[in-house]
XYZ file of C-alpha atoms in Angstrom:
207
model
C 119.461 105.420 75.022
C 121.109 108.054 77.216
C 119.342 110.035 79.913
C 119.849 113.211 77.865
C 118.096 111.628 74.862
C 115.199 110.450 77.051
C 114.844 113.878 78.617
C 114.773 115.485 75.160
C 112.205 112.965 73.916
C 110.037 113.698 76.935
C 110.328 117.444 76.379
C 109.378 116.975 72.714
C 106.383 114.852 73.708
C 105.334 117.437 76.294
C 105.360 120.227 73.695
C 103.508 118.017 71.230
C 100.686 117.707 73.787
C 100.752 121.230 75.244
C 102.136 123.430 72.485
C 105.338 125.453 72.702
C 104.488 128.294 75.071
C 107.059 130.285 77.062
C 107.135 130.027 80.840
C 107.412 133.394 82.579
C 109.212 134.018 85.873
C 105.805 134.002 87.566
C 104.955 130.658 85.943
C 108.267 129.190 87.115
C 107.709 130.444 90.654
C 104.201 128.987 90.741
C 105.156 125.509 89.537
C 108.190 125.402 91.843
C 105.813 125.746 94.784
C 103.038 123.460 93.512
C 105.175 120.698 91.947
C 108.506 118.923 92.394
C 111.385 118.284 89.995
C 111.178 114.727 88.629
C 114.814 113.959 89.490
C 114.246 115.048 93.092
C 111.083 112.973 93.455
C 112.769 109.885 92.020
C 115.740 110.353 94.354
C 113.409 110.646 97.347
C 111.609 107.402 96.455
C 114.626 105.458 95.204
C 113.336 105.365 91.619
C 115.423 105.406 88.468
C 114.627 108.684 86.693
C 115.318 107.372 83.199
C 113.054 104.371 83.817
C 110.290 106.737 84.894
C 110.833 108.816 81.751
C 110.469 105.650 79.670
C 107.221 104.810 81.446
C 105.933 108.278 80.597
C 106.931 107.922 76.942
C 105.316 104.472 76.842
C 102.074 106.023 78.190
C 102.163 104.056 81.405
C 102.672 107.067 83.680
C 101.469 110.643 83.085
C 103.668 113.241 81.426
C 105.069 116.043 83.592
C 102.572 118.753 84.446
C 104.998 121.492 83.375
C 108.449 122.075 81.919
C 110.099 124.873 83.842
C 112.157 127.440 81.891
C 115.364 125.679 82.927
C 114.064 122.424 81.424
C 113.177 120.790 84.743
C 110.336 118.272 84.443
C 107.821 119.313 87.105
C 105.560 116.571 88.468
C 103.114 116.220 91.372
C 104.580 114.968 94.635
C 102.117 112.044 94.576
C 103.069 110.936 91.035
C 103.585 107.317 92.095
C 100.712 107.042 94.566
C 98.030 105.767 92.156
C 100.314 103.058 90.764
C 101.137 101.992 94.304
C 97.432 101.909 95.203
C 96.658 99.900 92.067
C 99.280 97.292 92.942
C 101.918 98.374 90.451
C 102.397 100.061 87.080
C 101.153 97.010 85.170
C 97.786 97.182 86.956
C 97.349 100.947 86.916
C 95.339 101.367 83.703
C 92.852 98.604 84.537
C 92.451 99.860 88.100
C 92.046 103.485 86.959
C 89.498 102.931 84.181
C 87.390 100.603 86.360
C 86.258 103.640 88.376
C 83.949 104.614 85.498
C 80.895 102.521 84.621
C 81.229 103.404 80.935
C 84.470 101.875 79.546
C 84.674 104.573 76.860
C 84.593 107.304 79.483
C 87.187 105.416 81.514
C 89.521 105.265 78.510
C 88.997 108.955 77.808
C 89.825 109.857 81.410
C 92.884 107.588 81.298
C 94.168 109.421 78.237
C 93.568 112.748 79.954
C 95.428 111.498 83.010
C 98.395 110.389 80.882
C 98.591 113.826 79.237
C 99.762 115.320 82.545
C 97.224 118.106 82.096
C 95.281 117.311 85.264
C 97.050 120.246 86.890
C 93.566 121.430 87.885
C 93.600 119.278 91.028
C 95.803 119.290 94.099
C 95.604 115.484 94.098
C 94.766 113.560 90.929
C 92.746 110.390 91.502
C 89.572 108.926 89.961
C 87.514 110.133 92.929
C 88.755 113.740 92.719
C 88.383 113.794 88.927
C 84.783 112.626 89.233
C 84.038 115.082 92.019
C 85.494 117.985 90.047
C 83.366 117.058 87.027
C 80.263 116.911 89.230
C 81.013 120.268 90.837
C 81.784 122.153 87.622
C 78.616 120.792 86.005
C 76.481 121.698 89.024
C 77.980 125.184 89.322
C 77.606 125.912 85.605
C 73.957 124.841 85.598
C 73.024 126.565 88.872
C 71.857 129.848 87.265
C 69.140 127.867 85.442
C 67.654 126.321 88.589
C 64.038 127.339 89.408
C 64.971 129.081 92.675
C 68.071 130.817 91.311
C 68.798 133.991 93.228
C 67.115 132.904 96.449
C 68.973 132.641 99.750
C 68.781 128.811 99.896
C 70.041 128.642 96.307
C 72.935 130.948 97.188
C 73.884 128.703 100.103
C 73.898 125.645 97.825
C 75.839 127.405 95.092
C 78.544 128.746 97.362
C 78.936 125.392 99.091
C 79.695 123.891 95.673
C 82.068 126.722 94.794
C 83.885 126.442 98.117
C 84.325 122.702 97.658
C 85.733 123.169 94.152
C 87.994 125.921 95.484
C 89.476 123.437 97.961
C 90.115 120.852 95.224
C 91.803 123.186 92.748
C 95.107 125.076 92.832
C 95.416 128.657 91.619
C 96.644 127.855 88.069
C 99.070 130.109 86.243
C 99.124 132.158 83.040
C 100.828 129.315 81.157
C 97.747 127.130 81.704
C 95.496 129.614 79.894
C 97.893 129.554 76.935
C 98.140 125.775 76.605
C 94.417 125.213 77.116
C 93.603 128.243 74.927
C 90.761 129.092 77.294
C 89.987 130.270 80.801
C 90.532 127.687 83.527
C 87.746 126.096 85.546
C 88.832 128.306 88.452
C 88.264 131.348 86.236
C 84.791 130.270 85.114
C 83.378 128.264 88.017
C 84.957 129.922 91.042
C 86.119 133.492 90.432
C 83.499 134.463 87.833
C 80.616 132.853 89.745
C 81.613 134.516 93.013
C 81.696 137.856 91.209
C 78.417 137.273 89.404
C 76.589 135.854 92.411
C 78.086 137.286 95.619
C 77.215 135.399 98.769
C 74.197 137.208 100.181
C 74.031 138.371 103.791
C 71.005 136.182 104.388
C 72.921 133.226 102.957
C 75.813 134.024 105.252
C 73.450 134.014 108.237
C 72.195 130.569 107.221
C 75.782 129.319 107.370
C 76.255 130.500 110.955
């Protein structure tokens, strides 16, 4: 199978997972800063691009995070790092899923990882996935805590928000189309900072 056929198959698979949404100039500019073209990454690491495409189609490596308007497959710069840490592609799935005590949850997270849709993290790894889940759950439930609104509560809340802010990139308009919803940055960072501004007394406690 030619490289052109593999690239087309990968693009078709990407749209099957994400839907067929147009990328704007702003989307293209964003992903060009946050991600790297697959061909360029493979060249930098001495990898065969078509072999990597096959691994993606075989669900052994994650799909690209984005397809730029020019058709470039945009992937994270650390695309190969988890496989290297696991001891190779053949060991990646077992190594990855073992980070969750519940095998069903591990399989679900593995499938999410393979989708390429973990564009919500600067660096995708079991530890950062788990931390993001913890933070978004804690932030979402914070308004229901008994001392909600107090200065100590505000300090705790904004510490969680700040940590999530450091883990997540900015996202782009394309993400809201493919997920058909606001992003976690919209709901757990921007909206919560607007709804619960950091109080002056909380700021003094941070000094």
